[in-house]
mmCIF file of C-alpha atoms in Angstrom:
data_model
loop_
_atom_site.group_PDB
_atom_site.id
_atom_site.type_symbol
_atom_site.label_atom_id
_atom_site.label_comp_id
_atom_site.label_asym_id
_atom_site.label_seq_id
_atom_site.Cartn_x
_atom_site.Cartn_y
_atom_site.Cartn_z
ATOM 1 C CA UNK A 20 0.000 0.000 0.000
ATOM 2 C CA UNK A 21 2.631 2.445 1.237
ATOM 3 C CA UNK A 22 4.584 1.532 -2.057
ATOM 4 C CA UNK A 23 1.646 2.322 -4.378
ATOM 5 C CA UNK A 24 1.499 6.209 -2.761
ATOM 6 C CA UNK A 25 4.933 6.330 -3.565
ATOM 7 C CA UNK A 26 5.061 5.451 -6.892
ATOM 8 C CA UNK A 27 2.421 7.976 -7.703
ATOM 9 C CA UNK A 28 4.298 10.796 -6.083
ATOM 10 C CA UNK A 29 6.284 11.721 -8.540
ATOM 11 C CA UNK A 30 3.406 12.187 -11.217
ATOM 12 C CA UNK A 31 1.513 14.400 -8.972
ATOM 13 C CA UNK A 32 4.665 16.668 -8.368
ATOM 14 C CA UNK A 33 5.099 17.010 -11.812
ATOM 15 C CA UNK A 34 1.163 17.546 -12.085
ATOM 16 C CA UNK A 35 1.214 20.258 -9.236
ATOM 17 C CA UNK A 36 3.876 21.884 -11.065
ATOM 18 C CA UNK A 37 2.868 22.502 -14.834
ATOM 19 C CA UNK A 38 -0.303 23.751 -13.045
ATOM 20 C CA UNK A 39 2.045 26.366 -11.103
ATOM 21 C CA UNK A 40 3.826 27.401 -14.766
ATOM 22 C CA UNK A 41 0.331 27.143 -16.814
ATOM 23 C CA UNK A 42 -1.103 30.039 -14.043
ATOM 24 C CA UNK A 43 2.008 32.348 -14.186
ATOM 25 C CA UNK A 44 2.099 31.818 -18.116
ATOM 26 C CA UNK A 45 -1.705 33.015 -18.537
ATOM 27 C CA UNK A 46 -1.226 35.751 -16.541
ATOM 28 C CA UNK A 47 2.106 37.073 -18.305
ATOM 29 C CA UNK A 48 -0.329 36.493 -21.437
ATOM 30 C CA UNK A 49 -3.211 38.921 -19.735
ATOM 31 C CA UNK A 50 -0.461 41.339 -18.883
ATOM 32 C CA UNK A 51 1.160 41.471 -22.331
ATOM 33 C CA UNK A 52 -2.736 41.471 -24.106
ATOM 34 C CA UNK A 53 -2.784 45.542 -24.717
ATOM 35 C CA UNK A 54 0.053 45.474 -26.568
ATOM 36 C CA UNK A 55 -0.879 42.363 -28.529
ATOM 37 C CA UNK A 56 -4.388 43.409 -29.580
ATOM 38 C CA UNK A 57 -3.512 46.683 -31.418
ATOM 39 C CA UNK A 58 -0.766 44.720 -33.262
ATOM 40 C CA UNK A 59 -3.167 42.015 -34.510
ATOM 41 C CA UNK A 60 -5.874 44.545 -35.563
ATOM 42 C CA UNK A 61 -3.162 46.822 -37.032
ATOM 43 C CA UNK A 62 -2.024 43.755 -39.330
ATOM 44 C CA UNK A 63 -5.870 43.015 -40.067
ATOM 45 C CA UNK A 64 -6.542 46.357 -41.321
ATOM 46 C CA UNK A 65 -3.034 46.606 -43.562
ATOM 47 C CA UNK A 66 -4.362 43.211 -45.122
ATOM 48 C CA UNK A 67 -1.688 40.931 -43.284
ATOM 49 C CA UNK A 68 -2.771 37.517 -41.139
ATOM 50 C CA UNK A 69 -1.478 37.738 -37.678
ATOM 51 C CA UNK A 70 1.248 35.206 -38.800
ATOM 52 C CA UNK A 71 2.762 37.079 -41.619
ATOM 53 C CA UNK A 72 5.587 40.346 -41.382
ATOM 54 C CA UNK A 73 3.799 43.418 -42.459
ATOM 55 C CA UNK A 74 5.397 44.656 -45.506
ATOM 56 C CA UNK A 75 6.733 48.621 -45.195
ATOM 57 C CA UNK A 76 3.765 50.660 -46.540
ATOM 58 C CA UNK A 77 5.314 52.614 -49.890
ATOM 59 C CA UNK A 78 4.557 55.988 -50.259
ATOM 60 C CA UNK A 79 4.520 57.608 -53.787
ATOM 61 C CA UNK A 80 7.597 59.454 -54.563
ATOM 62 C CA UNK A 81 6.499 63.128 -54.471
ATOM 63 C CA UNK A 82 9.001 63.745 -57.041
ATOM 64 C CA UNK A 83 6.929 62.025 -59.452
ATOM 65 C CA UNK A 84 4.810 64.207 -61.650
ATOM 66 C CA UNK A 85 0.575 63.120 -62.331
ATOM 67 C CA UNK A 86 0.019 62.125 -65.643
ATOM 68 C CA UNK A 87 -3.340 64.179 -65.614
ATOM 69 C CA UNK A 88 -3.353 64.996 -68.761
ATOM 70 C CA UNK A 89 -1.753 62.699 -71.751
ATOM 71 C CA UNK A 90 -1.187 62.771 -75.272
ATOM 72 C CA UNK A 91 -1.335 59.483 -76.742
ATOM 73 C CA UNK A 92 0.329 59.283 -79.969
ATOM 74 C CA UNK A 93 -0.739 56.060 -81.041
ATOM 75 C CA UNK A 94 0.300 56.476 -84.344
ATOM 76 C CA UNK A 95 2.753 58.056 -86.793
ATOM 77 C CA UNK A 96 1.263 57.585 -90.108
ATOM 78 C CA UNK A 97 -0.697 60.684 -91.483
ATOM 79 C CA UNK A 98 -2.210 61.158 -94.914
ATOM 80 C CA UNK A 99 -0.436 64.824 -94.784
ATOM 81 C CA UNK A 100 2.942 66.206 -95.746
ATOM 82 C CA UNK A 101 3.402 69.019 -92.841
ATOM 83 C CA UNK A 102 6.548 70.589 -93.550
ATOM 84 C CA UNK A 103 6.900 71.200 -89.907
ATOM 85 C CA UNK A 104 5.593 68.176 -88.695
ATOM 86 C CA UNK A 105 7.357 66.805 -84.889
ATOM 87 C CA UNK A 106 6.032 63.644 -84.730
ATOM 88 C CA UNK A 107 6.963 62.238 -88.297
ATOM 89 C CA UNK A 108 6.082 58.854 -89.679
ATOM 90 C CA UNK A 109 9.109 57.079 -88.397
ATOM 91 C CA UNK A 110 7.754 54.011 -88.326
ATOM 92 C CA UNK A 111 4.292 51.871 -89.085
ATOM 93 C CA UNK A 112 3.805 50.246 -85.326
ATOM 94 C CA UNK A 113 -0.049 50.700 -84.109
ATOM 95 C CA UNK A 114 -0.339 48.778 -80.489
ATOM 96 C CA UNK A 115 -2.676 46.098 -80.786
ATOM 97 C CA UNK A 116 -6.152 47.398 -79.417
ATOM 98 C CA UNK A 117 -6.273 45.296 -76.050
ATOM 99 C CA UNK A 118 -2.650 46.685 -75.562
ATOM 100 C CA UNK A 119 -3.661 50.051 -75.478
ATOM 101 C CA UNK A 120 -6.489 49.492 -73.427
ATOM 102 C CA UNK A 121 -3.887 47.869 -71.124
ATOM 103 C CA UNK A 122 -2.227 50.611 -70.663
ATOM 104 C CA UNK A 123 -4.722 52.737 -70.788
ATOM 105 C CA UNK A 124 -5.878 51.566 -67.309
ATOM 106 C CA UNK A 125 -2.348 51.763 -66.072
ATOM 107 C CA UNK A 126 -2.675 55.826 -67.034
ATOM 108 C CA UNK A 127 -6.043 56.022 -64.778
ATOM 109 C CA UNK A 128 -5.036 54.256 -62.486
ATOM 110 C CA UNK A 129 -1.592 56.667 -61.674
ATOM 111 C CA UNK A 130 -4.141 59.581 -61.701
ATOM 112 C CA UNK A 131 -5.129 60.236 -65.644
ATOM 113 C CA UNK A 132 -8.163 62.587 -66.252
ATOM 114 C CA UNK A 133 -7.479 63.662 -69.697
ATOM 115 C CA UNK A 134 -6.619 61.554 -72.358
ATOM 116 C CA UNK A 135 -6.020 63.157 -75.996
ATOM 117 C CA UNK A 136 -5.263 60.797 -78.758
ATOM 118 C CA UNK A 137 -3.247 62.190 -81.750
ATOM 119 C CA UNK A 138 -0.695 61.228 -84.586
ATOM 120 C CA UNK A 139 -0.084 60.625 -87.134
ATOM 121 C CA UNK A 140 -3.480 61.164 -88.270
ATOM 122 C CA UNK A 141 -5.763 59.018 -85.790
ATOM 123 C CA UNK A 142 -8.783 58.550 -88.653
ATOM 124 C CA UNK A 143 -6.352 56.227 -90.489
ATOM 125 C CA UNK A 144 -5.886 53.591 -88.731
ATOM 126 C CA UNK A 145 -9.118 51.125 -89.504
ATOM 127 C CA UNK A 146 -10.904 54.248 -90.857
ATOM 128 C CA UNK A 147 -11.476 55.755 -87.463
ATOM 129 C CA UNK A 148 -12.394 52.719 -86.134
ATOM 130 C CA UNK A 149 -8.995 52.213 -83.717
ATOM 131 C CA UNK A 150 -10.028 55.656 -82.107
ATOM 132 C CA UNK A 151 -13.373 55.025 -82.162
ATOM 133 C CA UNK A 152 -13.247 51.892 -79.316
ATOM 134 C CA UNK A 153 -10.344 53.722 -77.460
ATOM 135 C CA UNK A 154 -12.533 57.031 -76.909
ATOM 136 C CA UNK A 155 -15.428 54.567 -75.961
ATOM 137 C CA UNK A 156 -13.568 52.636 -73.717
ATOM 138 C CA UNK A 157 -12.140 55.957 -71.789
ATOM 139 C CA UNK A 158 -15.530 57.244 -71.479
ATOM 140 C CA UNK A 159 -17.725 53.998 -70.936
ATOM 141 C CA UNK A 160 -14.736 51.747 -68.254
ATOM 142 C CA UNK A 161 -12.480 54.501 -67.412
ATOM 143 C CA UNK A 162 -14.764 56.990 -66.876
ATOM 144 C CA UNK A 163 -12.353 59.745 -67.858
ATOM 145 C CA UNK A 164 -13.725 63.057 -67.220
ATOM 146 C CA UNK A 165 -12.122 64.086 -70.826
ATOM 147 C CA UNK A 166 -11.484 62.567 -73.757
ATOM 148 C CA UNK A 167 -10.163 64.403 -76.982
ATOM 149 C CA UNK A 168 -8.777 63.742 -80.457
ATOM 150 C CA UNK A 169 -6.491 66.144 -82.748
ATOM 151 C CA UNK A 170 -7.186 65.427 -86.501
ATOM 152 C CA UNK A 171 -6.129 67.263 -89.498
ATOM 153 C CA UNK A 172 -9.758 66.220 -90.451
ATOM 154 C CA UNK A 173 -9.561 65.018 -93.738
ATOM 155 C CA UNK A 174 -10.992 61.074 -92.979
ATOM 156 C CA UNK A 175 -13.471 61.828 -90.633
ATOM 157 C CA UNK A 176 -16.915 61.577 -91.560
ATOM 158 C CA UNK A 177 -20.779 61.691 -90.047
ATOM 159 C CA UNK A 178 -21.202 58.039 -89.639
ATOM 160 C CA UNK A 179 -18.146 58.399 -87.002
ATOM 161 C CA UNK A 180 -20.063 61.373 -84.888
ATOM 162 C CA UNK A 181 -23.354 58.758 -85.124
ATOM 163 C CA UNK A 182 -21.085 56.179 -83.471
ATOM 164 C CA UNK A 183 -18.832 57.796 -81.156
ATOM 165 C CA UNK A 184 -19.862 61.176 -80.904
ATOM 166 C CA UNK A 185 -21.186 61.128 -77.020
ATOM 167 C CA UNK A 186 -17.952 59.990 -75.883
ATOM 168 C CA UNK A 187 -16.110 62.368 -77.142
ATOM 169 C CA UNK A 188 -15.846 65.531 -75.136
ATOM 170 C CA UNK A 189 -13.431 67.547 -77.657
ATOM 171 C CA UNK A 190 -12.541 67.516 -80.994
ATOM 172 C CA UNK A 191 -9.179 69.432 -82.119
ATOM 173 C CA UNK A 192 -8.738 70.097 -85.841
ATOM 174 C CA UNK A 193 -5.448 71.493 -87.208
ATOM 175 C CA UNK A 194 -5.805 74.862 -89.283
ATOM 176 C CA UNK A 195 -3.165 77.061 -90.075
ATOM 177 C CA UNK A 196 -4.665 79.113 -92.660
ATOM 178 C CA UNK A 197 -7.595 79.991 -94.581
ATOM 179 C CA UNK A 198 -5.802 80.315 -97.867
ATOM 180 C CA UNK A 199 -6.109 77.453 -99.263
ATOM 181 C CA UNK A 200 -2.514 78.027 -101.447
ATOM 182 C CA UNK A 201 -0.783 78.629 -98.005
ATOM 183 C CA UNK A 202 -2.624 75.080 -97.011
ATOM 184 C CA UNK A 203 -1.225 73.638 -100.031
ATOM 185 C CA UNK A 204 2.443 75.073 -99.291
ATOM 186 C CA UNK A 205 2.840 73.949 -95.749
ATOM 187 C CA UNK A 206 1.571 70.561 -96.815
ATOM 188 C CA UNK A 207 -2.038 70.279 -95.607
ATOM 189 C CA UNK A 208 -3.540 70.105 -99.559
ATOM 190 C CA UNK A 209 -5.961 67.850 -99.835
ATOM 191 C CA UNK A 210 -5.991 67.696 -104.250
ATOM 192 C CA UNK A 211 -9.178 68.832 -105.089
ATOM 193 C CA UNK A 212 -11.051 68.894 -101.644
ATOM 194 C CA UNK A 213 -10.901 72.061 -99.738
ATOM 195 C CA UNK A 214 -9.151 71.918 -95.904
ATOM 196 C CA UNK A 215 -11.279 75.181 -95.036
ATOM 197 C CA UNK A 216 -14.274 74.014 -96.515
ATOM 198 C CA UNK A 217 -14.147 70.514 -94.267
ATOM 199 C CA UNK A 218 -12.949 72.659 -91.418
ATOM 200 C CA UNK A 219 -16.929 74.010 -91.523
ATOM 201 C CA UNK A 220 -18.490 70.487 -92.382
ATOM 202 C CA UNK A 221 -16.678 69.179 -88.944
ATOM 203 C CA UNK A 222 -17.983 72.379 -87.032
ATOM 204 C CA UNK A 223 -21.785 71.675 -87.635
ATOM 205 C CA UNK A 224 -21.381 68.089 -86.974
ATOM 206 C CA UNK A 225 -19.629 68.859 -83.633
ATOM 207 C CA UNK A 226 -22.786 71.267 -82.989
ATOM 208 C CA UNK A 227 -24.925 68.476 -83.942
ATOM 209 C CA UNK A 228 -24.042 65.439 -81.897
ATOM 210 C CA UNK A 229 -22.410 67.786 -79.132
ATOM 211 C CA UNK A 230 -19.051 67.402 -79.186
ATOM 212 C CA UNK A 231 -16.667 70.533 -77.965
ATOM 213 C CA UNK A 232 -14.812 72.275 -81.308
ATOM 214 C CA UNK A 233 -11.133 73.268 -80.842
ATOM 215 C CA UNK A 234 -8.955 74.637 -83.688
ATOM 216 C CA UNK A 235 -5.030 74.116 -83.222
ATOM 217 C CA UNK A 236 -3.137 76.456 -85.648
ATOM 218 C CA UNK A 237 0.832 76.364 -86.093
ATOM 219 C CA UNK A 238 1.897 79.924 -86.517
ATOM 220 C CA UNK A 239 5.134 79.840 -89.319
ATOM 221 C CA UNK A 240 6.839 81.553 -92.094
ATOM 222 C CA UNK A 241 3.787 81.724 -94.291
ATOM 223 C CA UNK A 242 0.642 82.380 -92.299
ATOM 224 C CA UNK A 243 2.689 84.467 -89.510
ATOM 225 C CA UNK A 244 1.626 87.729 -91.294
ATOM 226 C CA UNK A 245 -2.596 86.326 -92.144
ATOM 227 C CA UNK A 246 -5.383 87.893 -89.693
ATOM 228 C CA UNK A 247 -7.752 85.121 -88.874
ATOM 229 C CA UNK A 248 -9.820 87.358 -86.412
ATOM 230 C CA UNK A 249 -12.717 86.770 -88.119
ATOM 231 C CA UNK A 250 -12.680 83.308 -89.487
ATOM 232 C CA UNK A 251 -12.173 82.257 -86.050
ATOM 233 C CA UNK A 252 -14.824 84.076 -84.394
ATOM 234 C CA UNK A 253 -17.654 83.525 -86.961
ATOM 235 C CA UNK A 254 -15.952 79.401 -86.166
ATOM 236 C CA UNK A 255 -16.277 79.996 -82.782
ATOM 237 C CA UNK A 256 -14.417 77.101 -81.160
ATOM 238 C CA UNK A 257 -13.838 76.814 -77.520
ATOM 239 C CA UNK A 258 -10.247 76.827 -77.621
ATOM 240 C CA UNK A 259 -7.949 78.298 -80.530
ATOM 241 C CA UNK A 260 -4.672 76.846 -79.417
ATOM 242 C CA UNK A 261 -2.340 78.504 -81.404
ATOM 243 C CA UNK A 262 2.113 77.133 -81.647
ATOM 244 C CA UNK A 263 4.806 78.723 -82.792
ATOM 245 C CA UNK A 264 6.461 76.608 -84.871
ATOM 246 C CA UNK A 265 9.012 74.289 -82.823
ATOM 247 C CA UNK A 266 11.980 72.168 -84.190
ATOM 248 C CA UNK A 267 12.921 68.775 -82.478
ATOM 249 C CA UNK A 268 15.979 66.680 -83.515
ATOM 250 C CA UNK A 269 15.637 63.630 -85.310
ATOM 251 C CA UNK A 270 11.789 64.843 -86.311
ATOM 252 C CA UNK A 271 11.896 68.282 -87.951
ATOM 253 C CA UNK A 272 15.709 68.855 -88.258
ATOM 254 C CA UNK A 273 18.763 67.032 -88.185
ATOM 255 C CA UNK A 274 20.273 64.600 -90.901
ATOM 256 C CA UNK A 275 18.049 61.664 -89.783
ATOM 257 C CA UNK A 276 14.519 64.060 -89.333
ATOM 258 C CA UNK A 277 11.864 63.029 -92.568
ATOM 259 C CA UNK A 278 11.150 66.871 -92.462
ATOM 260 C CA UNK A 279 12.989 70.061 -92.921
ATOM 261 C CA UNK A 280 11.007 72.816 -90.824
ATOM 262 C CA UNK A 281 14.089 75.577 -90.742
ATOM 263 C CA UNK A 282 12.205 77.134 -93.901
ATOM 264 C CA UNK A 283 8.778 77.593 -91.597
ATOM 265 C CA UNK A 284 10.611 79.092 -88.433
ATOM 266 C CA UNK A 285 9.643 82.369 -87.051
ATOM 267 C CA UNK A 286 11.352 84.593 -83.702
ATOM 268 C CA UNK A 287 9.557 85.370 -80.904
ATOM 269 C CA UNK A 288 9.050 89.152 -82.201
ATOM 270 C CA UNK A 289 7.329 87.748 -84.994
ATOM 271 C CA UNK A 290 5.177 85.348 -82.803
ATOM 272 C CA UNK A 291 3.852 88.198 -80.405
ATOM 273 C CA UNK A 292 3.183 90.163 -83.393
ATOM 274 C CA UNK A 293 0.750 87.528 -84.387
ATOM 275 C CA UNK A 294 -0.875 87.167 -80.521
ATOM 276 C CA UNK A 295 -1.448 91.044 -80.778
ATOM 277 C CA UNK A 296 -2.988 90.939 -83.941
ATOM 278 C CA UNK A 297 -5.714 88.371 -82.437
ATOM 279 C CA UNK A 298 -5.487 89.186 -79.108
ATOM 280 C CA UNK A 299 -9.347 90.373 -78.951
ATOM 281 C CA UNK A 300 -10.010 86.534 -79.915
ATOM 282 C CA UNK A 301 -11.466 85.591 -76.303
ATOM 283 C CA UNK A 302 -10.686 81.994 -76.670
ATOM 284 C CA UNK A 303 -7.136 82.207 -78.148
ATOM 285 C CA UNK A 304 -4.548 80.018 -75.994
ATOM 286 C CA UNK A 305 -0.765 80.832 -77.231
ATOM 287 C CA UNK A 306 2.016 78.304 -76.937
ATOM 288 C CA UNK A 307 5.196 80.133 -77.199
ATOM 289 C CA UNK A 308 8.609 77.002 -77.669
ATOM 290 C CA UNK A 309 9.202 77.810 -74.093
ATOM 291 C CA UNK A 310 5.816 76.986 -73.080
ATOM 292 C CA UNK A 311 5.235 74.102 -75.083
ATOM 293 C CA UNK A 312 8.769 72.063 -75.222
ATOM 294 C CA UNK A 313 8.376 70.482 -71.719
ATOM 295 C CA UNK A 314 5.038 70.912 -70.351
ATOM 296 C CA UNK A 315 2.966 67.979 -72.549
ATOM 297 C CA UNK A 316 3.187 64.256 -71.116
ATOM 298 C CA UNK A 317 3.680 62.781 -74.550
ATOM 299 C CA UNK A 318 3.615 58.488 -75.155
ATOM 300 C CA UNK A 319 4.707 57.392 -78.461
ATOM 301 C CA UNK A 320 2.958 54.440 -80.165
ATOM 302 C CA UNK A 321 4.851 52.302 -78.205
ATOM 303 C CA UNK A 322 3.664 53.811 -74.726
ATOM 304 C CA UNK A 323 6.743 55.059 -73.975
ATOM 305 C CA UNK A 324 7.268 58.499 -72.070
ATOM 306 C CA UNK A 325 8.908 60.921 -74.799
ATOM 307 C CA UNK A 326 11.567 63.573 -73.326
ATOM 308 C CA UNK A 327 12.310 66.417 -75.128
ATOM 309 C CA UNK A 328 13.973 68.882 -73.191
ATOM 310 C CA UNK A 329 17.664 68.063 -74.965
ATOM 311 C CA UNK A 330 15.919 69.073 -78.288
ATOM 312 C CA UNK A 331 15.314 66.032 -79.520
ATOM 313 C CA UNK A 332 12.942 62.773 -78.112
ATOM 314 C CA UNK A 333 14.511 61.002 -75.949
ATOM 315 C CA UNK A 334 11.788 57.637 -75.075
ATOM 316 C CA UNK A 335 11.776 56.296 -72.184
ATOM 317 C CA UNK A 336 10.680 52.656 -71.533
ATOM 318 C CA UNK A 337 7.175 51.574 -71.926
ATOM 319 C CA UNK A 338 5.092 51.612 -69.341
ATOM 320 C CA UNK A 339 3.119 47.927 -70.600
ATOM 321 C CA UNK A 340 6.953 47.037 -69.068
ATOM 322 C CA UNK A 341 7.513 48.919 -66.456
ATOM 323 C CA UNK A 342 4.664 50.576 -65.210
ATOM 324 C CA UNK A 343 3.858 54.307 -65.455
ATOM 325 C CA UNK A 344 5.659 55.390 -61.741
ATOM 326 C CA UNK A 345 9.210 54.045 -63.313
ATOM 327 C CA UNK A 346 8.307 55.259 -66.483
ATOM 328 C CA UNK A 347 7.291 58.749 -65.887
ATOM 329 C CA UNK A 348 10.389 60.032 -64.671
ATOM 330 C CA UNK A 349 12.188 60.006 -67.486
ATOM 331 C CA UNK A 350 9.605 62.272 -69.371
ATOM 332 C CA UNK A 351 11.218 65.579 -68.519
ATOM 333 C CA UNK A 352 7.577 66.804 -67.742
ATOM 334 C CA UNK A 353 7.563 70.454 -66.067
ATOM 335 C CA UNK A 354 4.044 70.132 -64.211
ATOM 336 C CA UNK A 355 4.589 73.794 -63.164
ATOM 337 C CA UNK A 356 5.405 75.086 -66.905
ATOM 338 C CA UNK A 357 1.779 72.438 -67.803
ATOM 339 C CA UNK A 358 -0.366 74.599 -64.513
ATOM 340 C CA UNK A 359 1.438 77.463 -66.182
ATOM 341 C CA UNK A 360 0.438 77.729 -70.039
ATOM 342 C CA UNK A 361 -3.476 76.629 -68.715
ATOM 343 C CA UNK A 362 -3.004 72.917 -69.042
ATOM 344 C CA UNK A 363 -5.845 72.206 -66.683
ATOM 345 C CA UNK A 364 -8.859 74.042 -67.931
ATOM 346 C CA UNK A 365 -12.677 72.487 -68.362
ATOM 347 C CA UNK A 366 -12.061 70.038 -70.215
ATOM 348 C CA UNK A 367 -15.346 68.019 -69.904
ATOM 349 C CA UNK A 368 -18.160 68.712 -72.336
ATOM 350 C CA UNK A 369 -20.723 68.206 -69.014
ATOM 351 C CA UNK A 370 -19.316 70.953 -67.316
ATOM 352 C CA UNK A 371 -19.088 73.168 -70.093
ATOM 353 C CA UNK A 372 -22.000 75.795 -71.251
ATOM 354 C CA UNK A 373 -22.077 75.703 -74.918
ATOM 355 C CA UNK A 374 -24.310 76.622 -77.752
ATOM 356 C CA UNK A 375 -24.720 73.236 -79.376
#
């Protein structure tokens, strides 16, 4: 009998004392619990499990401009002959339509509101019909606040307003003169039709499916001395964004440039001549070189960032490869010299009052 209690003594020591440790243990647990508890719920709410290292939460680089506003050159091929053309047909590469959408997303998502799609000539590529689904898409997914288009306006016709019109909140067309021999000798002659005559077609279409009218005008060697006051205002865009002519290496000059736009250059005496001539025009918007050279986020049909502030385009990488953050810095984009010249403005047909 007496050897029987002994032999269980040992157990029940060894009971009595993991009872002892289990007590002290919970209550260093209850004691440690307000420290525990924020931790956990911290690591809930940053999307960890309690068992996995929060990752270090990464800021974005205030150095890195917005894209708000982008000018997607999708394409370089253009029906015209601009003798002072800076984005010259250089190549034949369209992105697939998916890809563009792609990266389209990518722009919103990094803060895009505006999204203007140029050339090239944009109407050429599937006879409008490329533009057509990327101005739909921005409008219908995205839900970009503006969508735009410049065209020299030569391919565009009703059928496209019928289809795409409501998505559209602005539509640019290039005019630099309303002599049609000055057309013809800066390259915008279109054989027997008339540009100046089409220029007033597109107006009353815009005023019939209610899309915004803009005319861009490149101010050179032969229309620096023509008075458009009244052309304009009897036209009566929104915006008359008017350039002084601007050369870029390896586009417009230089030995490996397709175009030779020395001939259409004009000084900055001759340029504010011009702006004083119109300057009762209430919706002219001059781009002097200065203004204009670094303060446009420009992607090439590629998608890649284009940097021109050594004169020439310098691309970056594409941002279908690297994302817009990595690619964006190397787009020498002055976002003051963009607030500056009026790059934000109302840019959404909803918000803007407008004789239709």
């Amino acid at each position: 009998m007496l050897l029987g209690v002994l032999g269980h003594r040992p157990l029940a020591l060894a009971r009595a004392v993991l009872a002892a440790l289990r007590g002290r243990l919970s209550a260093l647990c209850w004691g440690l619990t307000p420290l525990v508890l924020p931790l956990l719920s911290w690591r809930r709410r940053s999307g960890c499990s309690p068992d996995t290292p929060a990752a270090p939460r990464k800021d974005k680089d205030e150095t890195v401009p917005t894209p708000t506003s982008v000018n997607y050159h999708f394409t370089r091929q253009c029906n015209y002959k601009c003798g002072f053309c800076f984005h010259t047909a250089k190549t034949s590469f369209v992105l697939p339509l998916e890809e563009a959408k792609r990266g389209l997303v990518m722009l919103k998502e990094a803060g895009m509101e505006k999204i203007n799609f140029s050339g090239g000539e944009p109407f050429l590529q599937d006879r409008g019909e490329f533009v057509g689904q990327l101005v739909r898409f921005c409008k219908e997914e995205l839900k970009l606040p503006s969508v735009s288009i410049v065209s020299n306006g030569s391919l565009i016709r009703e059928r496209w307003f019928k289809k795409y019109g409501e998505y559209l909140d602005i539509l640019a067309i290039s005019c630099d003169s309303f002599n049609e021999e000055v057309n013809v000798l800066i390259g915008r002659g279109q054989g027997k039709k008339n540009h100046v005559e089409n220029l007033h077609k597109l107006r009353q279409w815009c005023r019939d499916y209610a899309v915004a009218f803009k005319i861009n005008s490149v101010i050179n060697r032969f229309n620096v001395e023509e008075d458009m006051n009244e052309q304009i205002k009897a036209l009566n865009p929104v915006r008359w964004k008017v350039f002084q002519c601007l050369l870029i290496e390896g586009e417009n000059s230089g030995e490996d440039a397709l175009r030779e736009a020395s001939k259409f250059v004009i000084s900055d005496e001759d340029f504010e001549q011009f702006l004083e001539r119109h300057k009762d025009v209430p919706c002219l918007v001059p781009e002097s070189n200065q203004k204009m050279r670094d303060s446009y986020l420009i992607l090439d049909e590629y998608m890649r960032f284009l940097n021109c502030r050594n004169g020439r385009k310098e691309p970056s990488k594409s941002i279908l490869d690297i994302g817009v953050e990595a690619a964006i810095k190397f787009s020498g984009f002055d976002e003051k010299m963009f607030l500056k010249r009026g790059g934000k403005y109302v840019w959404s047909k909803a918000d803007m009052i407008l004789d239709w």
